[in-house]
Amino acid sequence: MDTAPLPDADSPAGKGKALVDDTAAAIRARILSGEIPIGAQLRQVELAELLGVSRTPVREALRQLQAGGLIEVLPNRGAVVRVPAPWEVREAYEIRAELEGLACVRAVHAVTPDVLRELREANETVRAVSSGGRDAGGGAAPGAGSSPATPNASPSTSANDCFHTLIHTVAGNRRLARAIKDVNEAFPRNVSALVLQDNPRHREDNIREHERIVEALAAEDAERARSEMKAHVISAGEQLARWYEQRSATVFRG
């Protein structure tokens, strides 16, 4: 079967696609960090001015994000950041739990003392920020090593992301890491921070769950590491789903 050739990267079509992809990535990053909150309208003129591009790539980028489920088009409002349904969150986190459990199994025999130290430091950053109430600003998490984190995220979100991403990296399966990232990017990351911020008991549970995961990795107990990670992710998904349940969509859509 004949297929249309992909546009050359240096051709006008190739450059146009790259610009749309970059524009979509820039908008997605702002949504995931909470800079553009859930329920917010996405006005093409404002986005074009903010990103320094014309309206055409913005329009195409919004279509791309709509196809990915991150935004939706509502009557009389246009494009808005989509508010996920609680059942969507539960389904996604059920998948994420299995994927992250597998990452732990793969990481068990590859983890080093340095990695364990980084995991503990990232978790202590979550504890310090939570207890100090300093979770409003962005920036990289101190003591979290070189693991990538969500751009413009709060310190505790960055540290939490570093904790999980470090395990994905050590697991040594890029396709697995990409699949986990895809699940995470289905929902704005700042909401997870709000869930922890609103619930001190859940914050402490989150920290203790991380500690049990590190203990299992240090003991090279693959099944316990998998079990602890799966329980941790399912718990996080349930808390997130309940957060959405407690807030009517009209709060975000006006």
Steps between C-alpha positions, in 0.01 A plus 500: 500500500638843405542753776558872479863595572572690819588867445870577501602678820652787300201540268228760572259220589756341734576830672129572535438165668793554734361841598157349571658223708710752696196720556294204620782398735521853643124515565500147643782588742305801628187289550684217676677742734173678585610830350192459282245347743236239429183656360688803366418635155775476241479811282702476181596867490631498859692175452653624175621816674628305801695251287615747233339318208212563262148368560539224240739275698300572816179387329664180376663441840161527673361241259790272588437543873127444451572172320715400797217571744672778693262770380143508370282741303182615678202688353529877546841464668730350242809306604545440873729284711302182548387390847560124524220273618579303818455166322764605245745568781435162663542314172821683413654443842409133487714477186771719651516277809580195286760689297674650802492164676682351201753785513575409862553134409744599225676752725557266796824344376630819338455736793823629660575662836515837323157446350356401838652815648340715228163335556519570874609859441210560262258360756650714776448805278131409472487472880684828562288699255177349629579566865624851424201598287727635226338333201386802305808574293669320213854391445700183524489290812817520711673170559313327219807429291488528123165331445264700276192660653192679377595851371367787716372253759489569873797374707308203643363405157851521354639282779216250464553486123875452551433208734288316245702599194822377656346154539380510138852592387668225700246251363671549164197471271433818305172373358375428852609844620323661204179310572504619863568858388206484259266399783632778723459764232131421463431711811629838626783429745424794729172337607696213656689759705170657606372161616803460727479861614134458601552175693779481763430132571531412133828697484646291780365178347665595170838547669474171693401314182812636330709381794360147471576497127861601568530232772379234258742616230788504749412144605487395132151364561339534158151382594481720808624799298235432237226460761596815692517708182167373369327575832661845506384593148147362551471705821619814322252442218213452742583821685518687169169354379331602825639852465328531164181342637480758776514785251221556255605567140309827523764628742754487218281581203313796646 
